[in-house]
PDB file of C-alpha atoms in Angstrom:
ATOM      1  CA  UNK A  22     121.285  93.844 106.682  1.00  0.00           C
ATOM      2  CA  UNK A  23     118.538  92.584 104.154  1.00  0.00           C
ATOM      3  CA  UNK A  24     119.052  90.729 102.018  1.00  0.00           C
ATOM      4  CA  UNK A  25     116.677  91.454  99.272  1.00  0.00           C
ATOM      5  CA  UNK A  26     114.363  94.344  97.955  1.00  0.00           C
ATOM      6  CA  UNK A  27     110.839  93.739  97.726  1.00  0.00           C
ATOM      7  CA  UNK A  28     108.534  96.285  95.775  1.00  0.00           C
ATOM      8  CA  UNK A  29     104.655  96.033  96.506  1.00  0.00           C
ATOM      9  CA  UNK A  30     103.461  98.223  93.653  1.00  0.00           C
ATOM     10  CA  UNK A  31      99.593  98.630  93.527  1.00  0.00           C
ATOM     11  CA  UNK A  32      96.969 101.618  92.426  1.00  0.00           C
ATOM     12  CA  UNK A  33      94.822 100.985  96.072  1.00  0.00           C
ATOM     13  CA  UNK A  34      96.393 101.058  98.968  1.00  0.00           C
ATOM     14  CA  UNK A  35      98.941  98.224  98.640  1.00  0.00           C
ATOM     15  CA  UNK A  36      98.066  96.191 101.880  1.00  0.00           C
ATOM     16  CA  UNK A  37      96.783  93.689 100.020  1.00  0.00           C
ATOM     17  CA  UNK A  38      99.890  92.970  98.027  1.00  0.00           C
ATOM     18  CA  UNK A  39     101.955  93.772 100.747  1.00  0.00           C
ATOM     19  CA  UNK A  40     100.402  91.118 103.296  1.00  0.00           C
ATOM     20  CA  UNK A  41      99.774  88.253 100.449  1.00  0.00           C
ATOM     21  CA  UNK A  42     103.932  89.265  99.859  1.00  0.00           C
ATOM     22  CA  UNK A  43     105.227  89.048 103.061  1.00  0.00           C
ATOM     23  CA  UNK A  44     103.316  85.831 103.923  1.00  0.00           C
ATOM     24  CA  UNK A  45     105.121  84.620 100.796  1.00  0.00           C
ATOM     25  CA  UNK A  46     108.461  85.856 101.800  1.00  0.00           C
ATOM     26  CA  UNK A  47     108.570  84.301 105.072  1.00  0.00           C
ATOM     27  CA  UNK A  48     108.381  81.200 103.621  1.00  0.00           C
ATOM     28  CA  UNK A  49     112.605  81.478 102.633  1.00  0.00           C
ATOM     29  CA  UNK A  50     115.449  82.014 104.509  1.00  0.00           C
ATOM     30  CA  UNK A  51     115.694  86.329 103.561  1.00  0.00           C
ATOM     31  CA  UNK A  52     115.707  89.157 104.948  1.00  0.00           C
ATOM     32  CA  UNK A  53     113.734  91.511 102.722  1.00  0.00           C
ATOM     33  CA  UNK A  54     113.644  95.406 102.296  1.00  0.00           C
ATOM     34  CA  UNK A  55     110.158  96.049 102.544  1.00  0.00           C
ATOM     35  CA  UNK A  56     108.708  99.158  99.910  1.00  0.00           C
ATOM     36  CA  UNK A  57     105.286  99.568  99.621  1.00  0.00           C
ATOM     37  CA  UNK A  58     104.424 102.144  96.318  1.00  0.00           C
ATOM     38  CA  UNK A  59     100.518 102.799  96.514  1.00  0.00           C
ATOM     39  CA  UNK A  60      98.042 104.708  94.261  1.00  0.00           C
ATOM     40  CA  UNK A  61     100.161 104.043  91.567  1.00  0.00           C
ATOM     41  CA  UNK A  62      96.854 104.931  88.660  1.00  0.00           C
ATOM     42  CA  UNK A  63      98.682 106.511  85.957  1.00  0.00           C
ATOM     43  CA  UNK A  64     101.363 106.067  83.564  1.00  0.00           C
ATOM     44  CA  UNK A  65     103.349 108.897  84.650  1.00  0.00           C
ATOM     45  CA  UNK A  66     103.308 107.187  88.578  1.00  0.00           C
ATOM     46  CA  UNK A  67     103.936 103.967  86.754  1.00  0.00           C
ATOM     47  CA  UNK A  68     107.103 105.177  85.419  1.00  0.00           C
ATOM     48  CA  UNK A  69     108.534 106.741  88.412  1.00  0.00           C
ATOM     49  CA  UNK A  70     107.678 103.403  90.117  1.00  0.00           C
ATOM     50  CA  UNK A  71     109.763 101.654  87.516  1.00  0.00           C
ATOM     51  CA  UNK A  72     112.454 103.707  87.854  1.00  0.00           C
ATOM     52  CA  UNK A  73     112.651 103.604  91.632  1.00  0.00           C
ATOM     53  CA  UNK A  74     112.686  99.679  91.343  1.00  0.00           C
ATOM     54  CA  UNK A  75     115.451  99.344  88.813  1.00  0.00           C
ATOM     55  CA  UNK A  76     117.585 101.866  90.450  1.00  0.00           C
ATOM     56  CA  UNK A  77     117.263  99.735  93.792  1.00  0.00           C
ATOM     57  CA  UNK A  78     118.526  97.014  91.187  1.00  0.00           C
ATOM     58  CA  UNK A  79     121.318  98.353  90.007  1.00  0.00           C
ATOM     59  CA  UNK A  80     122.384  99.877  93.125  1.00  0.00           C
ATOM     60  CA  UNK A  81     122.359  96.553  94.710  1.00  0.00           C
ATOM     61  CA  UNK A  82     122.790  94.278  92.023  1.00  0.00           C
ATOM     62  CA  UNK A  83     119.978  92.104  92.489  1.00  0.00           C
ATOM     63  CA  UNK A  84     116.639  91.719  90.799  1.00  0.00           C
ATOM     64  CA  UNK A  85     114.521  93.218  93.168  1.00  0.00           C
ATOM     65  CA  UNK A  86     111.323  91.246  93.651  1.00  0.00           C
ATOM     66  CA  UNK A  87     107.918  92.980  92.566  1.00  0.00           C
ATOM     67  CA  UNK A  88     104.425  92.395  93.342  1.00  0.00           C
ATOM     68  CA  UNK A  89     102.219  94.277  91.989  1.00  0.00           C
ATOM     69  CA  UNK A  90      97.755  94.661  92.314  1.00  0.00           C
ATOM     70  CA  UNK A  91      97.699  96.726  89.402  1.00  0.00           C
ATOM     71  CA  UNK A  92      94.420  96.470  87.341  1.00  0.00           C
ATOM     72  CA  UNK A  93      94.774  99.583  84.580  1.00  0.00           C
ATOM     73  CA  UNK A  94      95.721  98.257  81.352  1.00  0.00           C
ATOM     74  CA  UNK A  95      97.835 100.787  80.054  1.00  0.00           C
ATOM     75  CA  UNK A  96      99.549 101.227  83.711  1.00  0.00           C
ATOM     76  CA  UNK A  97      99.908  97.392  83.722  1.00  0.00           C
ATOM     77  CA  UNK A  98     101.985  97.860  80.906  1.00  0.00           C
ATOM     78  CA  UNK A  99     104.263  99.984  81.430  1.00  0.00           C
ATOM     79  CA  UNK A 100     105.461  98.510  84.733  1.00  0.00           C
ATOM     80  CA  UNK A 101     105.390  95.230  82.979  1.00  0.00           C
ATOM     81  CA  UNK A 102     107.711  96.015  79.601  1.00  0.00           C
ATOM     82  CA  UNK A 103     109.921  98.377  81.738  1.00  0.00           C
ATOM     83  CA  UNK A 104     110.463  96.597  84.912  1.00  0.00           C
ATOM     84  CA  UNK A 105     113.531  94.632  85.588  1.00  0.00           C
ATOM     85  CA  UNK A 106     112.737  92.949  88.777  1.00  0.00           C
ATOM     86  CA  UNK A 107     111.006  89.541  89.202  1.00  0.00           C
ATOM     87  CA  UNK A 108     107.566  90.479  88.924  1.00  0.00           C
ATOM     88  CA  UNK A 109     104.870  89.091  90.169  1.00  0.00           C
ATOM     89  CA  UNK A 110     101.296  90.208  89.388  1.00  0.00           C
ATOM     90  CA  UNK A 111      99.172  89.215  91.755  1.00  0.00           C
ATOM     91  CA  UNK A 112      95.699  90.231  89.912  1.00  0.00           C
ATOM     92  CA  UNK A 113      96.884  88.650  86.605  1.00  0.00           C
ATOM     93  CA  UNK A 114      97.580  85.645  88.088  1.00  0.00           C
ATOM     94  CA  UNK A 115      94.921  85.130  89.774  1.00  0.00           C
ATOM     95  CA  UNK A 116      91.692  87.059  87.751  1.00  0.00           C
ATOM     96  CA  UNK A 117      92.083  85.149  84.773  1.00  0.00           C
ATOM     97  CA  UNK A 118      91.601  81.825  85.876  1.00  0.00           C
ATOM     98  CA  UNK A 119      88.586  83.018  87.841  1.00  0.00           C
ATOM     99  CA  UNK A 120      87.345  84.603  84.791  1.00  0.00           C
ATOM    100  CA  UNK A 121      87.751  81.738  82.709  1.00  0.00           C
ATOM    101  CA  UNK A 122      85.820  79.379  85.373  1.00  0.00           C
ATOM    102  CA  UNK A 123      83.435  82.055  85.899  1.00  0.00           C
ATOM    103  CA  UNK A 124      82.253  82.677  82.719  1.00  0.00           C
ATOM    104  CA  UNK A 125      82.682  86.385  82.818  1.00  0.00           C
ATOM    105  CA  UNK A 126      84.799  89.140  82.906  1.00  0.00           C
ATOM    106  CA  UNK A 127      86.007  90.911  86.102  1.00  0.00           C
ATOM    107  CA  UNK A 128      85.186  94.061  86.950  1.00  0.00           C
ATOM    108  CA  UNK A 129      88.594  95.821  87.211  1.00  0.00           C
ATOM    109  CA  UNK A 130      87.894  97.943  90.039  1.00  0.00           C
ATOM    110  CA  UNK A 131      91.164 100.515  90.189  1.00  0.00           C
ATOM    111  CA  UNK A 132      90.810  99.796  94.215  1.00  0.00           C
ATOM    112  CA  UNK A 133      87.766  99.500  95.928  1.00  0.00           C
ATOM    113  CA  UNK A 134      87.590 102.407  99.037  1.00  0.00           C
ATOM    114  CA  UNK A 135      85.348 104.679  97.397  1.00  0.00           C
ATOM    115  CA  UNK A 136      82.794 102.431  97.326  1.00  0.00           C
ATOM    116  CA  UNK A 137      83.338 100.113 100.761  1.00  0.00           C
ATOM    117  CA  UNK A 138      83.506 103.965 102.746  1.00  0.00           C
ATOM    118  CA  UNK A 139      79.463 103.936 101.896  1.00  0.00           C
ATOM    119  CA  UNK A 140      78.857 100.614 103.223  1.00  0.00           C
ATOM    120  CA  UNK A 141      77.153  99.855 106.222  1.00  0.00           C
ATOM    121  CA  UNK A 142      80.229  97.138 107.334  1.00  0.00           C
ATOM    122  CA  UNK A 143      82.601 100.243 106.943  1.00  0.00           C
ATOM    123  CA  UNK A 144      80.654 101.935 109.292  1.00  0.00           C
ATOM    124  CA  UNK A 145      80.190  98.913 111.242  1.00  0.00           C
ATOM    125  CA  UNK A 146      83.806  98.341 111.327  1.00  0.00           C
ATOM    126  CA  UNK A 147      84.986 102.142 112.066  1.00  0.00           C
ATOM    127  CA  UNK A 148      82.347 101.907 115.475  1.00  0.00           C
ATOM    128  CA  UNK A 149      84.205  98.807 115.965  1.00  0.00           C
ATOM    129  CA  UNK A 150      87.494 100.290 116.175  1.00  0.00           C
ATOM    130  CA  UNK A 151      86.711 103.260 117.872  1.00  0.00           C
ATOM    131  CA  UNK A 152      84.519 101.318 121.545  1.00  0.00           C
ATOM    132  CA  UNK A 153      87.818  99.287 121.589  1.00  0.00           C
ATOM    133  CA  UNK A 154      90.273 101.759 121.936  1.00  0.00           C
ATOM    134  CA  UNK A 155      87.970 103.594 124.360  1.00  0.00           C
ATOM    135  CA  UNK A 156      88.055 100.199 126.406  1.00  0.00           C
ATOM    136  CA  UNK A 157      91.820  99.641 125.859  1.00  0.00           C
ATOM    137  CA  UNK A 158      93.716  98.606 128.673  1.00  0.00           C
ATOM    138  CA  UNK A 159      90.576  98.805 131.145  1.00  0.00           C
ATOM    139  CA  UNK A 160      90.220 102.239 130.943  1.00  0.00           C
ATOM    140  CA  UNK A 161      86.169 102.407 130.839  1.00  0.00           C
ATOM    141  CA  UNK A 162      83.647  99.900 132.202  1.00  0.00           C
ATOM    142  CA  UNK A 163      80.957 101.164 130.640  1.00  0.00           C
ATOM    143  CA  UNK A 164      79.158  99.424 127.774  1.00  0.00           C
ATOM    144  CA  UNK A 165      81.070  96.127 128.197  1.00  0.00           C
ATOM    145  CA  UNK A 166      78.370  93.938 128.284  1.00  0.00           C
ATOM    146  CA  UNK A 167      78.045  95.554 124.495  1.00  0.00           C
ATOM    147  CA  UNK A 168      81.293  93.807 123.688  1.00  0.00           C
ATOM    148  CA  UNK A 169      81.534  91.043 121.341  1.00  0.00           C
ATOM    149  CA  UNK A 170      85.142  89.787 123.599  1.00  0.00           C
ATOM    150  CA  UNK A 171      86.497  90.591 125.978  1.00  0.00           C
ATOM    151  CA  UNK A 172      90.113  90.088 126.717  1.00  0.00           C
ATOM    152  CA  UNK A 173      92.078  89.723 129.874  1.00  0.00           C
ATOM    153  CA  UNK A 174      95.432  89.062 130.757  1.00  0.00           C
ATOM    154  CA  UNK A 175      98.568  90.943 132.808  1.00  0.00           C
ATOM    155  CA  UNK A 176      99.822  93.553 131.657  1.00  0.00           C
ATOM    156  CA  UNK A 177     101.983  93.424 128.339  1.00  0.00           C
ATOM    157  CA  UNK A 178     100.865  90.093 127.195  1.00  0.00           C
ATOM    158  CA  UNK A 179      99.786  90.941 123.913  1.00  0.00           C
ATOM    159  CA  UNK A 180      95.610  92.491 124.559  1.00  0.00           C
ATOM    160  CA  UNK A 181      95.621  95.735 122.806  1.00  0.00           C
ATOM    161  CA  UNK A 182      97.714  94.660 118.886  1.00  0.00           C
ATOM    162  CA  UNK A 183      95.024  92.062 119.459  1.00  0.00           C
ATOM    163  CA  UNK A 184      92.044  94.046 120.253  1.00  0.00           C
ATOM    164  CA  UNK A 185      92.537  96.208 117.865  1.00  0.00           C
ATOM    165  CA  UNK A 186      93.300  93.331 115.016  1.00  0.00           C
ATOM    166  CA  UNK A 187      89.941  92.109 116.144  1.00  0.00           C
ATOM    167  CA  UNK A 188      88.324  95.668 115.452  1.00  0.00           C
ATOM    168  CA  UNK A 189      90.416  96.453 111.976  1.00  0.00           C
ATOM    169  CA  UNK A 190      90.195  93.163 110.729  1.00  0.00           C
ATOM    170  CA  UNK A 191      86.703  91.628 111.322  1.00  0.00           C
ATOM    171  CA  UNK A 192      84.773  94.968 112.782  1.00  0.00           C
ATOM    172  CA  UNK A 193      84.371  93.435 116.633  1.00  0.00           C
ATOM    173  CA  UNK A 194      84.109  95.286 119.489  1.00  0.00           C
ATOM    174  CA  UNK A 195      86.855  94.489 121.681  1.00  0.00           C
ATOM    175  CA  UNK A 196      86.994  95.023 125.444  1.00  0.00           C
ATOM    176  CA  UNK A 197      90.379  94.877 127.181  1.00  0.00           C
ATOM    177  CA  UNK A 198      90.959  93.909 130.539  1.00  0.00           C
ATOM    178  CA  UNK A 199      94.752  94.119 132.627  1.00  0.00           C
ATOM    179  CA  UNK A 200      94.709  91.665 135.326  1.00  0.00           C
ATOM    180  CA  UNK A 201      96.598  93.178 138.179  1.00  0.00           C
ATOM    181  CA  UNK A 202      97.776  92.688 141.866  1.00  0.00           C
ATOM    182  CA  UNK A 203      94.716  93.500 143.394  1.00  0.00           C
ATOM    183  CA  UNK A 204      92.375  91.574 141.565  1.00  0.00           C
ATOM    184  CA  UNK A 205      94.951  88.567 142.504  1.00  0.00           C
ATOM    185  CA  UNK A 206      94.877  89.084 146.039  1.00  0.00           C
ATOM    186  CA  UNK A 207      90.938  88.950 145.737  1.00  0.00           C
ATOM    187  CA  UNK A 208      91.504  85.869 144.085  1.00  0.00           C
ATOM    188  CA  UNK A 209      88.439  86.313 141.896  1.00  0.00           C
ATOM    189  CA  UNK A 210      87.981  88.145 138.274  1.00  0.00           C
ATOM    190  CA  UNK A 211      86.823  92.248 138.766  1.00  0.00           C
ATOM    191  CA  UNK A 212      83.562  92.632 139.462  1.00  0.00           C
ATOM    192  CA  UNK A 213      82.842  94.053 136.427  1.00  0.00           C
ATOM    193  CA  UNK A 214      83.724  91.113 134.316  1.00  0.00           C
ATOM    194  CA  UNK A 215      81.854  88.273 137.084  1.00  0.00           C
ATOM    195  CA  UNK A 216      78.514  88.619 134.681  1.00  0.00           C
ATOM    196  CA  UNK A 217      80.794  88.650 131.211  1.00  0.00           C
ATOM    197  CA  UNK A 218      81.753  85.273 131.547  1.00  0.00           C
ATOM    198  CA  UNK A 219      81.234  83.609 128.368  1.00  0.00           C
ATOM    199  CA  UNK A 220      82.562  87.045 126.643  1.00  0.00           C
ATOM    200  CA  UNK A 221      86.019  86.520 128.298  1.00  0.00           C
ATOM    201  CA  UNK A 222      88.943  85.010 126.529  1.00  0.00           C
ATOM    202  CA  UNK A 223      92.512  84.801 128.191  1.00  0.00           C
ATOM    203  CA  UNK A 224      95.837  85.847 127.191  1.00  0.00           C
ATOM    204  CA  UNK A 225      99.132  84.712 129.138  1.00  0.00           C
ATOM    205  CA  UNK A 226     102.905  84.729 127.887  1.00  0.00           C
ATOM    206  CA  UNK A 227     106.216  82.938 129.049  1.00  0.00           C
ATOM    207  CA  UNK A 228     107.282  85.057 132.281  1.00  0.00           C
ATOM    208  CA  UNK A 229     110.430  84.953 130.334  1.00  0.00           C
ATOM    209  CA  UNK A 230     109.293  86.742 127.332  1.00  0.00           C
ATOM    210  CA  UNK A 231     106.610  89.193 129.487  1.00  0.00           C
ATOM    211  CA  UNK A 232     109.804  90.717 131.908  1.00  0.00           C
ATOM    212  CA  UNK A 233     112.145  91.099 128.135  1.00  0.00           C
ATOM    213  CA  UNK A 234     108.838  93.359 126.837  1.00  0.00           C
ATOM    214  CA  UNK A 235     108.036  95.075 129.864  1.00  0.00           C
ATOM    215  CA  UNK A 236     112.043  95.869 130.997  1.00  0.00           C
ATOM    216  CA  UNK A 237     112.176  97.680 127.479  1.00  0.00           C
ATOM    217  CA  UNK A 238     108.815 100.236 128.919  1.00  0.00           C
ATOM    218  CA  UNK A 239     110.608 100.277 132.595  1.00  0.00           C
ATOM    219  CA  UNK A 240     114.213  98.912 133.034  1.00  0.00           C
ATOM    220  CA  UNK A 241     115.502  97.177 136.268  1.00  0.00           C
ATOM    221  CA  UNK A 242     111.790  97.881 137.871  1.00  0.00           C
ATOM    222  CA  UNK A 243     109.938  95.506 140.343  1.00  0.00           C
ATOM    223  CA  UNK A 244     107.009  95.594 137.129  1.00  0.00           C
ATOM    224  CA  UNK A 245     109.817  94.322 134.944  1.00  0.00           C
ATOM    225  CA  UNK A 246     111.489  91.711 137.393  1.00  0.00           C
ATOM    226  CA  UNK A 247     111.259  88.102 135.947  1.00  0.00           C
ATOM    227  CA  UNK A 248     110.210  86.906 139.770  1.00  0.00           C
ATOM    228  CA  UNK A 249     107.080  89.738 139.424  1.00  0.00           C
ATOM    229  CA  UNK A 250     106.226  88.824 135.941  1.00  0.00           C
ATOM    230  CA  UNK A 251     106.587  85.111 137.390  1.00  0.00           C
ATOM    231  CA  UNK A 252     103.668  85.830 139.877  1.00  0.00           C
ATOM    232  CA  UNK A 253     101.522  87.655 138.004  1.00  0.00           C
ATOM    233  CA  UNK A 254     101.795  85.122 134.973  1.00  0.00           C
ATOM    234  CA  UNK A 255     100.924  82.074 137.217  1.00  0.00           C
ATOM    235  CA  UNK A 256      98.323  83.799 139.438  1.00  0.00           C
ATOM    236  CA  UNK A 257      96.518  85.130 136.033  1.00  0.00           C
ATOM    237  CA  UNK A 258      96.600  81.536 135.158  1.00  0.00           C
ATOM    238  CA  UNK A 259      95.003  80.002 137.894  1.00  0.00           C
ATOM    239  CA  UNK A 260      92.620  82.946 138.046  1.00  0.00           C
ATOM    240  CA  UNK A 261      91.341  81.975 134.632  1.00  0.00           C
ATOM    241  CA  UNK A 262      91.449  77.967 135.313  1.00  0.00           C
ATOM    242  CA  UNK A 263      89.568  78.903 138.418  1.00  0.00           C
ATOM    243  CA  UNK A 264      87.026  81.100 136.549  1.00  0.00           C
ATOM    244  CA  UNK A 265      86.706  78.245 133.403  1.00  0.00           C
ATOM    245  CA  UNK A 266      88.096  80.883 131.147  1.00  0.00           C
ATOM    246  CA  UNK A 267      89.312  80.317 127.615  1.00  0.00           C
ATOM    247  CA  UNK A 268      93.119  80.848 127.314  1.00  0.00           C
ATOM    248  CA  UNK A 269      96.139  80.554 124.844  1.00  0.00           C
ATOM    249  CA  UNK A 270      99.706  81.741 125.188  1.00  0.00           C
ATOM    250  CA  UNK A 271     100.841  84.297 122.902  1.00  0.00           C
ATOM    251  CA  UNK A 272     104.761  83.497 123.684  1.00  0.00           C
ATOM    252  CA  UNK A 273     105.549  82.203 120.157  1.00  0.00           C
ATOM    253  CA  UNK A 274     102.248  83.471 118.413  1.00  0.00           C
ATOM    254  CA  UNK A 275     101.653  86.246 115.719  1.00  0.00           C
ATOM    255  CA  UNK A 276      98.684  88.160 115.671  1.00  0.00           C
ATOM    256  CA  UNK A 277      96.347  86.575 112.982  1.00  0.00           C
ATOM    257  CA  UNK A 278      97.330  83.227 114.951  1.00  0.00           C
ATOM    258  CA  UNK A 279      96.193  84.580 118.275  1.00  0.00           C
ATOM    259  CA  UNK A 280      92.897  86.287 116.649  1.00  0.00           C
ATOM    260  CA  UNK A 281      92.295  83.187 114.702  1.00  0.00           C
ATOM    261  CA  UNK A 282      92.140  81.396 117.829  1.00  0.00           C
ATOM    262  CA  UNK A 283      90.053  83.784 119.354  1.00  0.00           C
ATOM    263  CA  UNK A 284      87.513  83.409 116.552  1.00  0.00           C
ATOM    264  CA  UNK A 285      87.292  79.584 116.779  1.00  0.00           C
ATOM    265  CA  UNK A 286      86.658  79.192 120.649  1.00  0.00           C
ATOM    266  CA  UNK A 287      84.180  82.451 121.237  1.00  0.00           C
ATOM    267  CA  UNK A 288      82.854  83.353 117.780  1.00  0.00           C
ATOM    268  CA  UNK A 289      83.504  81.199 115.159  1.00  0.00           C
ATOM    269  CA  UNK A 290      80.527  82.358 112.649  1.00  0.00           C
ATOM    270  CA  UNK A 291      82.658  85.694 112.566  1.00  0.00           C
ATOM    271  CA  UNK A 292      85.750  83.583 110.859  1.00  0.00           C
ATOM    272  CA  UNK A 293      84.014  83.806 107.187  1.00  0.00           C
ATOM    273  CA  UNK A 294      83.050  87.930 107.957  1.00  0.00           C
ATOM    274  CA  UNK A 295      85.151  90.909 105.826  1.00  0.00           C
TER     275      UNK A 295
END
């Protein structure tokens, strides 16, 4: 049950609002109800977005909490004389002070896709996306040298919500590489990765954790078995100390942690990119 409603009200998409809100959230001991209103550009969405919050207020008689990236004036407004949540607006908080130390005004930009879908990093970034989820989960060798990283790890241990991270988030080209039972008894990394070296970077979990994740895909198999997922986890790991590979565990790790990471050990002039 949650235990508080949280409104991310912007005229864009809302992801910015909703991450920048969430990373605050976490921060206390709730559970929030997550609603994300988006392309909210004129009054009349403004007022059905003030509506929907302070119904969700009196139905549940608390002040829902509101975070809004709203830059129109007039649609600023409304939501701010007609809201009764705890509202907190993002833009206004923070523009201001920049203009004032700036010495200029902002530009105001109602969102800003129209004009980052003509940019060469867009492009750059949509290429990105689309060579790693052709090489998700090993499926194609080909082009890997034309990776910026490549990851590898047994199966289920967190590769492809990190690949693909990678590729949304800072436009890299991710290849992604399941270690498996063969490649173990070989005792050496695939053939195809032996000249990637310093493009390799290692992922491993808690054998604990990796059979709970893979006994949800296939209950009570030998693939799910903690003894299997055991094995695989410790031979992976001596595969990569063997091979001088990078490594981290992703047991207890979120996403931006484990790309962070990432970043730092194989490209850390990508960390200040998008």
């Amino acid at each position: 049950m949650h235990t508080r409603t949280v409104f991310v009200v912007s005229d864009g998409t809302g992801i910015t609002a909703e991450t920048f809100g969430s990373a605050l959230m976490t921060q206390f001991n709730v559970k929030p109800r997550l609603v994300r209103i988006p392309f909210v550009d004129s009054a009349d969405k403004a007022h059905q977005a003030v509506r929907q919050i302070n119904h969700a207020g009196d139905v549940e008689g608390k002040k829902p909490i509101v975070f809004t990236t709203v830059v129109h004036p007039e649609v600023q407004q409304i939501i701010k004389n007609g809201c009764k949540g705890m509202l907190l607006d993002m833009f206004g908080t923070f523009v201001q002070p920049l203009e004032d130390e700036l010495g200029e005004k902002s530009m105001h930009r109602v969102g800003r896709f129209s004009d980052v879908s003509h940019s060469k990093e867009y492009f750059d970034r949509m290429e990105a996306i689309n060579y790693t989820l052709a090489h998700d989960d090993g499926q194609s060798n080909r082009d890997l040298a034309g990776a910026d990283v490549i990851l590898v790890g047994v199966s289920r241990s967190g590769k492809t919500p990190t690949s693909l991270y990678l590729a949304m988030q800072f436009g890299l080209k991710v290849g992604n590489y399941p270690l498996i039972p063969e490649d173990f008894d070989r005792r050496q990394l695939p053939p195809a990765l032996e000249p990637l070296r310093k493009k390799l970077f290692g992922l491993t979990i808690d054998p604990s954790r990796l059979s709970s994740i893979r006994n949800e895909r296939r209950p009570d198999s030998k693939y799910a078995s903690l003894e299997n997922c055991r094995h695989e986890v410790a031979e992976a790991e001596a595969m990569m100390r063997r091979s001088s590979i990078k490594w981290l565990s992703t047991t207890t790790k979120s996403i931006e942690e484990i790309a962070t990471t990432i970043l730092q050990e194989v490209l850390p002039e990508r960390l200040g990119h998008y």
